[in-house]
Short mmCIF file of C-alpha atoms and ligand atoms in Angstrom, two decimals:
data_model
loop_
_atom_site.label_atom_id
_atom_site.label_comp_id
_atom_site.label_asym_id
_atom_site.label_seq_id
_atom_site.Cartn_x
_atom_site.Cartn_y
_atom_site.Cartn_z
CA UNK A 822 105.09 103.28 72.77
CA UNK A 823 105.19 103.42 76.47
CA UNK A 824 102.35 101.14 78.11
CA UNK A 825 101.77 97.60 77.24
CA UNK A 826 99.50 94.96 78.08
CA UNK A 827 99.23 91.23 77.90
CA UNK A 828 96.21 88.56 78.20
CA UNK A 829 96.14 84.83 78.06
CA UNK A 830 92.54 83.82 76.25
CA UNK A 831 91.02 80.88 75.57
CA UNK A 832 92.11 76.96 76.56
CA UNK A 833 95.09 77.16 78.21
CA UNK A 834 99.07 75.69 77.67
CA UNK A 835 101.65 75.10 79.33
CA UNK A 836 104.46 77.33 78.35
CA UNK A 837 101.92 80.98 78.44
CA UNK A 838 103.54 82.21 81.78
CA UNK A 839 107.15 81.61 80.70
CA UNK A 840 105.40 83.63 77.75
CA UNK A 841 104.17 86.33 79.76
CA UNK A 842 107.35 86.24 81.78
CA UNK A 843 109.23 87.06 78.73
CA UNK A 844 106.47 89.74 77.57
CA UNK A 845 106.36 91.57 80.59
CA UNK A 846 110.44 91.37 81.01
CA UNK A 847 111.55 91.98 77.78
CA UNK A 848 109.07 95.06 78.04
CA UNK A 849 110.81 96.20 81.13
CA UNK A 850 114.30 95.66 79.49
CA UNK A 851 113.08 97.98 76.39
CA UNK A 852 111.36 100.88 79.26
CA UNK A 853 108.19 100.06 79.07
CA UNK A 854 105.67 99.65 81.65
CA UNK A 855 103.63 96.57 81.24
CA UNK A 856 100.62 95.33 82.71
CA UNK A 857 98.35 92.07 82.85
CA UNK A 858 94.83 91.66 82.01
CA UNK A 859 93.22 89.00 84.17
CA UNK A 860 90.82 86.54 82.59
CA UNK A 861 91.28 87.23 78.53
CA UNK A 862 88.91 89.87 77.01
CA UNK A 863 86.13 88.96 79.55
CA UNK A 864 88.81 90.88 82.52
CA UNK A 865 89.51 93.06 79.17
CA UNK A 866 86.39 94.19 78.91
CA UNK A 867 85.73 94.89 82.73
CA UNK A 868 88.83 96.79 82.86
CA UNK A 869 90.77 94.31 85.27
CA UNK A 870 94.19 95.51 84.15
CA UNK A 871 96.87 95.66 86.20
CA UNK A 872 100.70 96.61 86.68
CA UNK A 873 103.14 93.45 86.43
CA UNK A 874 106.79 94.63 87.54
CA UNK A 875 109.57 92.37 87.45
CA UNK A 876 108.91 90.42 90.26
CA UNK A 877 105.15 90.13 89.26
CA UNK A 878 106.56 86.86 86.82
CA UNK A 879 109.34 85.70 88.99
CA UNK A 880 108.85 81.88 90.16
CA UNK A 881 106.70 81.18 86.54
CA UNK A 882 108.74 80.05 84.11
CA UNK A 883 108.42 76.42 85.12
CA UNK A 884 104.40 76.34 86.26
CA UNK A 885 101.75 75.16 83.35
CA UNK A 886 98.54 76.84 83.39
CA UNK A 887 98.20 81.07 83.53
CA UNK A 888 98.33 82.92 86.58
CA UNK A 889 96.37 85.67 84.62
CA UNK A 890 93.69 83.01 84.14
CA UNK A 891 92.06 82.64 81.03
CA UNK A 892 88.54 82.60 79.41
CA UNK A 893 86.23 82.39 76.73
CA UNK A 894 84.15 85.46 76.55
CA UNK A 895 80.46 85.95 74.31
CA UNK A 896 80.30 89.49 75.11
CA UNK A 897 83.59 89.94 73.42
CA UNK A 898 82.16 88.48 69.79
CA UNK A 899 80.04 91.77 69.58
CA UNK A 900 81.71 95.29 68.85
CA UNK A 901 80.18 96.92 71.25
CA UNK A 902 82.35 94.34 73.76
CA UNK A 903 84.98 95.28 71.84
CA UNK A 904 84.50 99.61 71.66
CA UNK A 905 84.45 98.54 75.47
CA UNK A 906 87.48 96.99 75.75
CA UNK A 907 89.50 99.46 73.57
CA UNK A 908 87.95 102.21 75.94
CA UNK A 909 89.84 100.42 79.08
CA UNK A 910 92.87 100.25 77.63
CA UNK A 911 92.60 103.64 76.57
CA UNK A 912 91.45 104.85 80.16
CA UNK A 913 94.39 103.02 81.00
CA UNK A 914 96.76 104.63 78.71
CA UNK A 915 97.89 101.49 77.22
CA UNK A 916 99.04 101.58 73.78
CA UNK A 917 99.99 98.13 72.60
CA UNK A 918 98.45 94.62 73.55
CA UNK A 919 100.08 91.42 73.35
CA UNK A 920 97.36 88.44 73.02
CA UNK A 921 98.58 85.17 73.92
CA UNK A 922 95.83 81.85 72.64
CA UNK A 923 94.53 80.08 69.57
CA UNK A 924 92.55 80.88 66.73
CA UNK A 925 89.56 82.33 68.38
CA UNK A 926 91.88 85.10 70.56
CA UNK A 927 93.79 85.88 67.25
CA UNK A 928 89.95 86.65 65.50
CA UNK A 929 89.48 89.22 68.36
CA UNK A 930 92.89 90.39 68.32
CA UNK A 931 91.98 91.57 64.39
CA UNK A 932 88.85 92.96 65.84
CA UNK A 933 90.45 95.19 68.35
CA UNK A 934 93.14 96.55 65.52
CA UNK A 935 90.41 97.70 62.96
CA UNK A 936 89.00 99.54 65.72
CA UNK A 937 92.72 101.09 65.67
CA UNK A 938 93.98 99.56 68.73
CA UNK A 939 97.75 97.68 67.80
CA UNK A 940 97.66 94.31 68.37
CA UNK A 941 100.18 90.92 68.51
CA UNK A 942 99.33 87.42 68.81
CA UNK A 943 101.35 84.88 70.17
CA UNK A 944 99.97 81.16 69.34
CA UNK A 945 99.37 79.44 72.49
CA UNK A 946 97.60 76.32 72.15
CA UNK A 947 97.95 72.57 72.84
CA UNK A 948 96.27 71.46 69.47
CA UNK A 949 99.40 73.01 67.46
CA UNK A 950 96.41 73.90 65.15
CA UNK A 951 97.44 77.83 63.87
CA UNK A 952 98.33 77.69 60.75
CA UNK A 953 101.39 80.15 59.76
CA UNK A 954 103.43 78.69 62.68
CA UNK A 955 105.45 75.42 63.03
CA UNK A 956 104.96 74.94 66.60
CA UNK A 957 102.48 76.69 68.83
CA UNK A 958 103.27 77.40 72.96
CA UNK A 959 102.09 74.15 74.76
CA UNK A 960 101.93 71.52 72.04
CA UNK A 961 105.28 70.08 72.84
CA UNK A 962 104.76 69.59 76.66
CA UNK A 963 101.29 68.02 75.88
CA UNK A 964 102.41 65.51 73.96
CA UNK A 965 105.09 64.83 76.06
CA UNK A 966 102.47 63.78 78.09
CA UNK A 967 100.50 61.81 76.00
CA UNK A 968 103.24 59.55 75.42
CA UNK A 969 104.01 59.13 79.42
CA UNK A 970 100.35 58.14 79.62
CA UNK A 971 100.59 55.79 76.72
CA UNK A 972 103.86 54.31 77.62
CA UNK A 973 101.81 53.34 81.31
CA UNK A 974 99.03 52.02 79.13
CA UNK A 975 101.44 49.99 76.64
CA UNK A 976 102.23 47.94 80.07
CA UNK A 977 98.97 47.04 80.95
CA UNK A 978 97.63 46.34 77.27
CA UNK A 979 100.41 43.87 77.21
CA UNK A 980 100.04 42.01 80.33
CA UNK A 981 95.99 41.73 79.55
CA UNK A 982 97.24 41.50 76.08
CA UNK A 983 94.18 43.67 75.09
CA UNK A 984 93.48 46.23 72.61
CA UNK A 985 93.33 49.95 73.24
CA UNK A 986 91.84 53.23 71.68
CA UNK A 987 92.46 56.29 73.41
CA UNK A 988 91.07 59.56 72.73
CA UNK A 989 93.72 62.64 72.96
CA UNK A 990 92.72 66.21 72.26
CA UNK A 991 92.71 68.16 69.16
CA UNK A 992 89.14 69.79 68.61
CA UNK A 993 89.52 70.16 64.40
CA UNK A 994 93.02 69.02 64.41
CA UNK A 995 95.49 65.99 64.38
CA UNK A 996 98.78 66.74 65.37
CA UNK A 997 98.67 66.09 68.89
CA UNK A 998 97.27 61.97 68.07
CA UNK A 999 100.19 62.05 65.03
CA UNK A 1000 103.61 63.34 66.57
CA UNK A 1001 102.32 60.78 69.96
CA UNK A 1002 101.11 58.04 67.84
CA UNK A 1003 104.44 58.07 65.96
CA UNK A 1004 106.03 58.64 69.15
CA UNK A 1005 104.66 55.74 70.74
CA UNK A 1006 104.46 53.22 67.45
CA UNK A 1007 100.45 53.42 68.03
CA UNK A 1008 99.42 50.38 65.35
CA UNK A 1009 96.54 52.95 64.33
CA UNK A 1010 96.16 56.89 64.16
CA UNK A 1011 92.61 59.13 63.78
CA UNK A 1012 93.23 61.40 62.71
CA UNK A 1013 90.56 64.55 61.42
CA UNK A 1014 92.72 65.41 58.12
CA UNK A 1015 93.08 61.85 56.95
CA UNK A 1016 89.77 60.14 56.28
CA UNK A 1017 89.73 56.51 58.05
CA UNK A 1018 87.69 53.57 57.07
CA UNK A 1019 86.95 51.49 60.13
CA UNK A 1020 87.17 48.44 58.25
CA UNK A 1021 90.86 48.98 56.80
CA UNK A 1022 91.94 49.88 60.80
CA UNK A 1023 90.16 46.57 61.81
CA UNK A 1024 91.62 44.88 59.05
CA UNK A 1025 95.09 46.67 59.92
CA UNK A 1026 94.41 45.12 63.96
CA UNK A 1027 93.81 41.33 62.87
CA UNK A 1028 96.86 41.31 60.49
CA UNK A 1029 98.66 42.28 63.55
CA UNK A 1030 97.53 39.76 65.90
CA UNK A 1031 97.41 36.82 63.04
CA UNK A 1032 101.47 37.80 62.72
CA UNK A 1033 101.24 37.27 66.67
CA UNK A 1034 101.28 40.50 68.06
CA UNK A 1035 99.63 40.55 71.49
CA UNK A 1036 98.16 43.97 72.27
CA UNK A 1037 97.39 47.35 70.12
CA UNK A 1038 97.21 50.73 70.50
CA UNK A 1039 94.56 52.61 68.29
CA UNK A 1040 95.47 56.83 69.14
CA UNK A 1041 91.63 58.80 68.01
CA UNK A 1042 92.04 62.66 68.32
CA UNK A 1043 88.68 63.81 69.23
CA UNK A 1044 87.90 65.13 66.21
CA UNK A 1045 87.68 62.52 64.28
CA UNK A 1046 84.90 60.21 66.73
CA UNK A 1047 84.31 59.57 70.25
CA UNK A 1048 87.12 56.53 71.48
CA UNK A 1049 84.17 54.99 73.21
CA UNK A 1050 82.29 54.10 70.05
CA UNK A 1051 85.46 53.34 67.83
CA UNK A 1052 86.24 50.90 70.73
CA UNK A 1053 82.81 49.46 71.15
CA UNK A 1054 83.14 48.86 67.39
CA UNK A 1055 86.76 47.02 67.41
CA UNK A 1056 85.24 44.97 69.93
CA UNK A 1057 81.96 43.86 67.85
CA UNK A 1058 84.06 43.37 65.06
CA UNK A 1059 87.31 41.88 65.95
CA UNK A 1060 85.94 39.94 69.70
CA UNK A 1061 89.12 41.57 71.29
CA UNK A 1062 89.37 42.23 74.56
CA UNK A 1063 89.01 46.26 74.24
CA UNK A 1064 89.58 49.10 76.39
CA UNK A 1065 89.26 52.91 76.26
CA UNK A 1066 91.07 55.42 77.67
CA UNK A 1067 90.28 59.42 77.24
CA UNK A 1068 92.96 61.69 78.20
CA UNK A 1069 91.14 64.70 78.77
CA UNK A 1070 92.34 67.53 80.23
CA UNK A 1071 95.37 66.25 81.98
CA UNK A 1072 96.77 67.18 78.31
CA UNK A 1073 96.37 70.67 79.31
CA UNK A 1074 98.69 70.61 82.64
CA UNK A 1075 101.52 70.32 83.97
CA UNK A 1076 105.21 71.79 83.84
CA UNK A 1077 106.17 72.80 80.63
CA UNK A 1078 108.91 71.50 78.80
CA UNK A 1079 112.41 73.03 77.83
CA UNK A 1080 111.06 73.01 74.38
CA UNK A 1081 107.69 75.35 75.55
CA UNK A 1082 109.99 77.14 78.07
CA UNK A 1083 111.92 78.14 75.31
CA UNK A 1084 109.69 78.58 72.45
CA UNK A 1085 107.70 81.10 74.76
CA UNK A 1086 110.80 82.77 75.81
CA UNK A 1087 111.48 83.90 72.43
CA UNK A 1088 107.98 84.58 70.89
CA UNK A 1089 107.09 86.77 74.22
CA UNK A 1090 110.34 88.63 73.50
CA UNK A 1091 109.40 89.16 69.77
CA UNK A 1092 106.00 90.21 70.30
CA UNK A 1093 107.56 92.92 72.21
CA UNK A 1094 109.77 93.80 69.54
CA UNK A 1095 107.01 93.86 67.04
CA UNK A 1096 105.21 96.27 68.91
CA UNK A 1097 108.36 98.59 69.18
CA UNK A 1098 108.74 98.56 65.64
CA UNK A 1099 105.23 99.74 64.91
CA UNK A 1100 103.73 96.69 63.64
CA UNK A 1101 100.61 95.41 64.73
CA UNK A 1102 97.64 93.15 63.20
CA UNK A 1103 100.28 90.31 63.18
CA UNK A 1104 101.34 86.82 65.29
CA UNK A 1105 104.56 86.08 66.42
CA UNK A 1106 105.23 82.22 64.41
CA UNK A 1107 108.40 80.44 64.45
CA UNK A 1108 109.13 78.57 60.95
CA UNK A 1109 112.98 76.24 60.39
CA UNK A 1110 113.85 78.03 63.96
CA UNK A 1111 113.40 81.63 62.59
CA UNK A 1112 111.05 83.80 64.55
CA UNK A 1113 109.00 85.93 62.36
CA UNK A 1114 105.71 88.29 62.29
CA UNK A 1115 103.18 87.18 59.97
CA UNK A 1116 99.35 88.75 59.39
CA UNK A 1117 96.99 87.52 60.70
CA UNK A 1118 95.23 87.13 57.56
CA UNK A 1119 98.01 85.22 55.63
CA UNK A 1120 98.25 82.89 58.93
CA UNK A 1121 94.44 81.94 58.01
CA UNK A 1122 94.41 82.29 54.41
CA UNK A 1123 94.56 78.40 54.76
CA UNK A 1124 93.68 75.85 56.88
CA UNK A 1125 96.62 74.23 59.72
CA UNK A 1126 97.41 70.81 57.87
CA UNK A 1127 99.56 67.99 59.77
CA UNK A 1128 102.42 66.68 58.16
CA UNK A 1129 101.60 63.97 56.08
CA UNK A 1130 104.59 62.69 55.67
CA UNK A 1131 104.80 61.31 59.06
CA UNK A 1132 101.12 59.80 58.71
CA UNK A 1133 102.81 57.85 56.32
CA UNK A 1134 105.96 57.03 57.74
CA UNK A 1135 103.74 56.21 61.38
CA UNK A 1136 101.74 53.62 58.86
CA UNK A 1137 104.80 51.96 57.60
CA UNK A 1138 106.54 51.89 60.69
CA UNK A 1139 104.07 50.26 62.78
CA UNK A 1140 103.08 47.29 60.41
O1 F6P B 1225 91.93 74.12 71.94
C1 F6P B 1225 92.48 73.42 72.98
C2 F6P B 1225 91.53 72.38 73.50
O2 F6P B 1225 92.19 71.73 74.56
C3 F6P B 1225 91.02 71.38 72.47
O3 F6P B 1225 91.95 70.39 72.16
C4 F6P B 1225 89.77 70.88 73.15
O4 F6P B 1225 88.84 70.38 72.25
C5 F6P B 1225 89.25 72.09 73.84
O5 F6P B 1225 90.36 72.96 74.03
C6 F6P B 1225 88.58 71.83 75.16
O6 F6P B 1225 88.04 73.00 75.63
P1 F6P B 1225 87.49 73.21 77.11
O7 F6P B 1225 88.67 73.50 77.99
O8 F6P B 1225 86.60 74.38 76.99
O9 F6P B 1225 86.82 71.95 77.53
#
């Protein structure tokens, strides 16, 4: 192994330049040369590769976002986007790629090792939605952020004394509404995993008030409804004063925490590692602190589920 490469694909997190900081440094440290792929498999595909030295990451660590950019890319679902892309980083001389993303950059990761090329994944995603992994790059800062926002709403709900839903991210998963909505001591969580019935959450929201609470938060992660209609609903049923809030892609921003810092740190240094030994087809996961490589197929063989325990333990807490 001499050359190595490394793309960011897909949404974005905070934490994936501290993980391409580590990637391309760690490479450097092990004599190899590394370079960076601008723009996911879209740049792959066009052949917008390019040599990252040391100084090429300096002043990252700390900055959300990617400075390789990222992107979804159609052209990439079909081989012949993919025989393309393997012929760049061939023409480049490249003989190991790390992919940094969710599900969808993991799916063409697999894609680009049957065609022989070696592959690593490391999950980089605010939904904390791969399954395989405990925490994914990004997860940790965004809810961080969720609960700043909430904490600012919590004031306002209580001087209007009013009720309010708001809508956090999470396309197919809940995480990101259940470690803030614990977090916060939200009086409801949506959550997709857990089936809700509206009337047991209203019912739920007028047991609070009757026992003289003044204002409520209801947390809805996007894929379970849109917080507009579950709020227009509270308000038919209930006559609260209701407001909605959707947090959007502010979730996605910012400076990543120690936690991401951290996390990244040691996946992008593992990925590395991985490719070194020979191994390939695989994502970097971190499970009880242990960094480990894991297929890709045996990271999908099931579906990401929240910890239910702390559904629970949000439910009881919050009466
Ligand atoms: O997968 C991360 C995520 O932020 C989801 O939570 C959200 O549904 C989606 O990406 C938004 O995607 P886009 O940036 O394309 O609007």
């Amino acid at each position: 192994l001499k050359r190595i490469a490394v793309l960011t694909s897909g949404g974005d997190a905070p934490g994936m330049n501290a993980a391409i900081r580590a990637v391309v440094r760690s490479g450097i440290y092990y004599n190899l040369e590394v370079f960076g792929v601008y723009r996911g498999y879209a740049g792959l595909i066009q052949g917008d590769i390019t040599p990252l030295n040391e100084g090429a990451v300096g002043d990252i660590i700390h900055r959300g976002g990617t400075f390789l950019y990222s992107a979804r890319c159609p052209e990439f679902l079909e081989e012949a986007g993919q025989r393309k892309a393997v012929t760049e980083l061939r023409k480049h001389q490249i003989d190991g790629l790390v992919v940094i993303g969710g599900d969808g950059t993991f799916r063409g990761a697999q894609r680009l090792t049957d065609l022989g090329f070696p592959t690593i994944g490391i999950p980089g995603t605010i939904d904390n939605d791969i399954p395989g992994t405990d925490f994914t790059i990004g997860f940790d800062t965004a809810i961080n952020t969720v609960i700043e926002a909430i904490d600012r709403i919590r004031d306002t709900a209580s001087s209007h004394e009013r009720t309010y839903v708001v809508e956090v991210m999470g396309r197919d998963a809940g995480d990101i509404a259940l470690w803030s909505g614990l977090a916060d001591g939200a009086e409801s969580i949506l959550i997709p995993e857990v089936s809700f019935r509206m009337e047991e959450m209203i019912a739920r929201l007028k047991r609070g008030y009757e026992r003289g609470k003044k204002h409520s938060i209801i947390l809805v992660a996007e894929g379970v409804g849109r917080g507009m209609e579950i709020g227009d609903r509270i308000k038919e049923e209930t006559g609260f004063e209701t407001r909605v809030t959707v947090l959007g892609h502010v979730q996605r921003g910012g400076k990543p925490t120690a936690l991401d810092r951290v996390l990244a740190s040691r996946m992008g240094a593992k990925a590395v590692e991985l490719l070194i030994a020979g191994e390939h087809d695989k994502m970097v996961a971190i499970r009880n602190n242990e960094l480990i490589g894991i297929d890709f197929d045996q990271a999908f063989e099931q579906d990401h589920q929240p910890d239910l325990s702390m559904y629970e333990l949000a439910g009881i807490l919050s009466i």
